[in-house]
Structure formats: C-alpha cells, structure tokens
C-alpha cells in the first residue's frame, strides 16, 4: 500500500512539474546560435599569427597591440578634443525673477498681476584670449602626440633589444650543443686509443667531465632564453608565458648614421625634445594669456519685464569686470613665467639626455662591431686551424689530450664569443636607431 507521504516526497524531489519546464526550450535556439558563433570564432583565434619568427613581426606587433601605445593614442585624441572647447564661448546664463510677491504667501502676488523679469547674459572674453587658449591647448596636444612617438621609439628599441637577447640565447645553446657533440667525438677517439693502449683512460674521463660542465652552462643559457622570452612578451604586451615563434634568421639592425656627430645631429629633432619644446611654447602662450587677463572682459545681456500677460518693457545690459585683484593677477603672471622657464630648462635637460644616450649607444655599437669582426675574420680561422692541427696530431700521438681539449675550447669558445659580440652589436644598434628615429 502506498504511503500517504509519497506525493509529498515526489513534490520534494521534483519541485517544478514537467509542464513548467517546457518554456526553457525557448532558449534552445539561442544556445545553438551562440555555440555556432563560438565554433566559427575558434579558427580565427587559432590562426592568429605568433610573433617571434622575424624582427619585423616583433615591430608590427608592438605598434598594433602594445597597450601602452594604445592608451597614449587615446590620450592624444582626448587632447585634440580639448582644443575646440578651450576657445569656445562660456555658456550663457538665463534668469527669471518675480516681483510683487506677498511675503506671507509667496505663491500669490500683492496686486492683481504678477511682475516677471526675464534675462539672458553672455560673457565675451576679449583681447584675443580665446585664440590664445585654443593655441595653448593645441600645443599641449602636439606635446602629447610627440610623447606617444617617443614611447613608440623606446618600445621598439626595447623590443629589438629583447629580441636580440632571445635570438642570442637560442644561438648560444646551439653553439654549446655543437661543442658537446664534438666532445663526444673526442671521447670516442680517446676510448679507441685507450683500447689500443696508446692513451690513458683519463683522457675519456676528462672529456666526460668537460661535457658535464658544458651541460651546466647549457642550463644557464636556457634559463637566460626563458628570461629573454618573458621580457620580450612584456614589451609586446602579452602574457609572460605566451608562446613565441623560433627566430628564422639573425636579426639585422641597420644604422643610417656614418659617424657619431651625424647621429647626434638628429637629437634636436628627437620627439622627446620636440615635446618639451611644444610644452615650452604652450607655457609662453599662457604667459601672454595671463598678461591679457589684465584687461577686463564684458558681459552682454538682454531682458524683458512681463506684467500680466504682456511685455511691459525690455532692457539691454552691459557688464564689465573690474580688475581689482591685482596682486593675484601678478602672482599668476609670475607663475606662468616660471613655468615657461622650467619648460625651457626641461627641454635642454632632455636634449642633453638624448645626446648622452646616443653617445653611449654609439660607443657600444662600434666596440661590439669591431670585436665581432675581429673574432669572425681573425680569431675563428686561427682557432679552427689550431683545432684541426691538434686533432690530427692527437690521432697519431704527437700531442696529448690536454692540448687537443684546449684547442677545442678555444675554437668553440671563439664561436660563442662571436655570438656574444653580435648580441652586443645588435643591442647598441637598437639604441642608436632609437635616437635616429628609425621606427619602421
């Protein structure tokens, strides 16, 4: 026999009857449509290009996706939007006044009819003040736009430097891998000579110890590669663990200037210097504006008086400011002059800083280039010849294993030094290009 509590238990298990759930099917088409759109969006996300295969992909990504540049671009547009309002007329003032009201009952008039006064006033800044305010706002907008160009140069220089370190770490690991492979070959040669009784077992053991040391250095280079990848992603505005494509070839960073003097000639036109110059011009415009504030502005107004249902009279008003607060005006003028001098001093300081950066970058670039050329053209061929001679001599027993190992270390060490010098050359070239203004 069924319990009397069965319907109650069934209601607890299913608090909503089935016929109440049917309206939920109305949302099914919307869910299906959303799923279809999401499925269509997946290939687009999956096929998004991954930067890192070339230096051009890094530059393009910085200019298009860096959040700092995007924010500064919006700030530039906001500054441009302030130009028109800066020179606009102030909003007019409208007023309505009632006369003849009963003090005890303000909503009633004393007499038979209520007197109403209407007035409209407009303030007019004279003496070219509106043009000066518009000019100052325009100069500020130019300065903010130049700040964005400066940030773009610095970010591109940082991205090029980070990419050079990323490429260098990969190349350094490749050099160490070749060196380890050569040591294994040397170990095999030493083992064969030991089996023939022509060499000591210590030679093979020493080769193994050298391989272990190189494995430790390889781990350090791989860690440096991960750090370089995280730095590069940070400059690109991506997650630090975002994937990067493997570099296809060595980055090329051309320097246009033929001498340091030619490179420093571009310092005067650097956007950071021009930005400070624009701010100095805006401060100078503000000095003129503060002087013009000595002369009063006027306010023009019109009014009408309504008595009953008709206009009783009209009026025309003219108001003139009285320049009474002379001390405050003189302090504002003094403030504007001091701000102008500060802007000029900051422009000079920026120019000196740009020149110092350019000279340091030029010294780094030329020194690394000369070192790389010396290693590539002289040291590497010499070390290669020494290695080949030592290998041939060791196979016939004319030199010991220590001489062979030293020749191998000098040869592969010179190759690693070449890669390091090329990295320093690329870092210096990136800094010089930031001064020259090559952001392509």
Tab-separated table of N, CA and C in Angstrom, residues 135-136 138-140 142-144 146-147 150 267-285 339-351:
chain	number	residue	atom	x	y	z
A	135	UNK	N	45.236	78.073	-28.820
A	135	UNK	CA	46.617	77.803	-29.232
A	135	UNK	C	47.353	77.000	-28.174
A	136	UNK	N	47.165	77.348	-26.898
A	136	UNK	CA	47.827	76.607	-25.821
A	136	UNK	C	47.352	75.157	-25.779
A	138	UNK	N	46.215	73.466	-28.304
A	138	UNK	CA	46.765	72.796	-29.474
A	138	UNK	C	48.230	72.410	-29.252
A	139	UNK	N	48.991	73.282	-28.625
A	139	UNK	CA	50.390	72.962	-28.342
A	139	UNK	C	50.507	71.830	-27.330
A	140	UNK	N	49.629	71.781	-26.361
A	140	UNK	CA	49.625	70.656	-25.425
A	140	UNK	C	49.294	69.350	-26.134
A	142	UNK	N	49.922	68.670	-29.268
A	142	UNK	CA	51.111	68.303	-30.043
A	142	UNK	C	52.143	67.640	-29.135
A	143	UNK	N	52.324	68.182	-27.937
A	143	UNK	CA	53.288	67.603	-26.999
A	143	UNK	C	52.902	66.171	-26.622
A	144	UNK	N	51.620	65.930	-26.374
A	144	UNK	CA	51.175	64.581	-26.015
A	144	UNK	C	51.353	63.624	-27.197
A	146	UNK	N	53.670	63.867	-29.490
A	146	UNK	CA	55.103	63.596	-29.562
A	146	UNK	C	55.550	62.650	-28.458
A	147	UNK	N	54.896	62.711	-27.310
A	147	UNK	CA	55.197	61.749	-26.247
A	147	UNK	C	54.884	60.328	-26.705
A	150	UNK	N	57.662	59.233	-28.954
A	150	UNK	CA	58.817	58.892	-28.131
A	150	UNK	C	58.652	57.522	-27.495
A	267	UNK	N	69.499	64.573	-32.635
A	267	UNK	CA	68.999	64.755	-31.268
A	267	UNK	C	68.072	65.956	-31.167
A	268	UNK	N	68.342	67.015	-31.953
A	268	UNK	CA	67.488	68.203	-31.886
A	268	UNK	C	66.071	67.920	-32.366
A	269	UNK	N	65.939	66.984	-33.278
A	269	UNK	CA	64.620	66.646	-33.815
A	269	UNK	C	64.005	65.427	-33.133
A	270	UNK	N	64.615	64.973	-32.052
A	270	UNK	CA	64.044	63.825	-31.330
A	270	UNK	C	62.674	64.219	-30.779
A	271	UNK	N	61.694	63.324	-30.853
A	271	UNK	CA	60.342	63.699	-30.395
A	271	UNK	C	60.287	64.072	-28.918
A	272	UNK	N	61.170	63.516	-28.093
A	272	UNK	CA	61.168	63.910	-26.684
A	272	UNK	C	61.572	65.368	-26.524
A	273	UNK	N	62.559	65.806	-27.314
A	273	UNK	CA	62.985	67.210	-27.274
A	273	UNK	C	61.896	68.103	-27.862
A	274	UNK	N	61.312	67.681	-28.961
A	274	UNK	CA	60.247	68.469	-29.569
A	274	UNK	C	59.023	68.551	-28.673
A	275	UNK	N	58.756	67.493	-27.902
A	275	UNK	CA	57.636	67.526	-26.976
A	275	UNK	C	57.854	68.579	-25.892
A	276	UNK	N	59.054	68.629	-25.345
A	276	UNK	CA	59.341	69.656	-24.343
A	276	UNK	C	59.321	71.050	-24.955
A	277	UNK	N	59.741	71.164	-26.217
A	277	UNK	CA	59.666	72.454	-26.893
A	277	UNK	C	58.208	72.887	-27.065
A	278	UNK	N	57.338	71.948	-27.403
A	278	UNK	CA	55.917	72.275	-27.536
A	278	UNK	C	55.323	72.704	-26.199
A	279	UNK	N	55.737	72.062	-25.120
A	279	UNK	CA	55.255	72.475	-23.803
A	279	UNK	C	55.795	73.852	-23.424
A	280	UNK	N	57.036	74.142	-23.823
A	280	UNK	CA	57.574	75.483	-23.568
A	280	UNK	C	56.798	76.543	-24.355
A	281	UNK	N	56.419	76.220	-25.591
A	281	UNK	CA	55.615	77.157	-26.371
A	281	UNK	C	54.229	77.338	-25.760
A	282	UNK	N	53.664	76.258	-25.241
A	282	UNK	CA	52.371	76.386	-24.565
A	282	UNK	C	52.495	77.253	-23.313
A	283	UNK	N	53.600	77.100	-22.585
A	283	UNK	CA	53.814	77.944	-21.405
A	283	UNK	C	53.993	79.402	-21.803
A	284	UNK	N	54.692	79.642	-22.916
A	284	UNK	CA	54.866	81.019	-23.396
A	284	UNK	C	53.517	81.607	-23.808
A	285	UNK	N	52.683	80.823	-24.443
A	285	UNK	CA	51.337	81.289	-24.795
A	285	UNK	C	50.533	81.621	-23.543
A	339	UNK	N	56.865	78.798	-15.077
A	339	UNK	CA	56.578	77.558	-15.800
A	339	UNK	C	57.210	77.558	-17.181
A	340	UNK	N	57.267	78.698	-17.821
A	340	UNK	CA	57.934	78.779	-19.120
A	340	UNK	C	59.431	78.501	-18.976
A	341	UNK	N	60.068	79.115	-17.968
A	341	UNK	CA	61.489	78.874	-17.748
A	341	UNK	C	61.754	77.405	-17.392
A	342	UNK	N	60.859	76.823	-16.600
A	342	UNK	CA	61.016	75.406	-16.253
A	342	UNK	C	60.894	74.521	-17.483
A	343	UNK	N	59.957	74.837	-18.378
A	343	UNK	CA	59.794	74.041	-19.601
A	343	UNK	C	61.011	74.156	-20.499
A	344	UNK	N	61.591	75.354	-20.602
A	344	UNK	CA	62.804	75.522	-21.404
A	344	UNK	C	63.974	74.752	-20.799
A	345	UNK	N	64.091	74.807	-19.461
A	345	UNK	CA	65.169	74.056	-18.809
A	345	UNK	C	64.986	72.552	-18.997
A	346	UNK	N	63.748	72.101	-18.929
A	346	UNK	CA	63.489	70.677	-19.129
A	346	UNK	C	63.778	70.262	-20.575
A	347	UNK	N	63.531	71.152	-21.517
A	347	UNK	CA	63.878	70.840	-22.906
A	347	UNK	C	65.385	70.675	-23.048
A	348	UNK	N	66.175	71.573	-22.440
A	348	UNK	CA	67.630	71.454	-22.514
A	348	UNK	C	68.105	70.170	-21.842
A	349	UNK	N	67.504	69.840	-20.675
A	349	UNK	CA	67.899	68.613	-19.983
A	349	UNK	C	67.571	67.377	-20.830
A	350	UNK	N	66.422	67.395	-21.495
A	350	UNK	CA	66.051	66.276	-22.361
A	350	UNK	C	67.012	66.152	-23.530
A	351	UNK	N	67.414	67.273	-24.098
A	351	UNK	CA	68.357	67.244	-25.207
A	351	UNK	C	69.688	66.645	-24.774
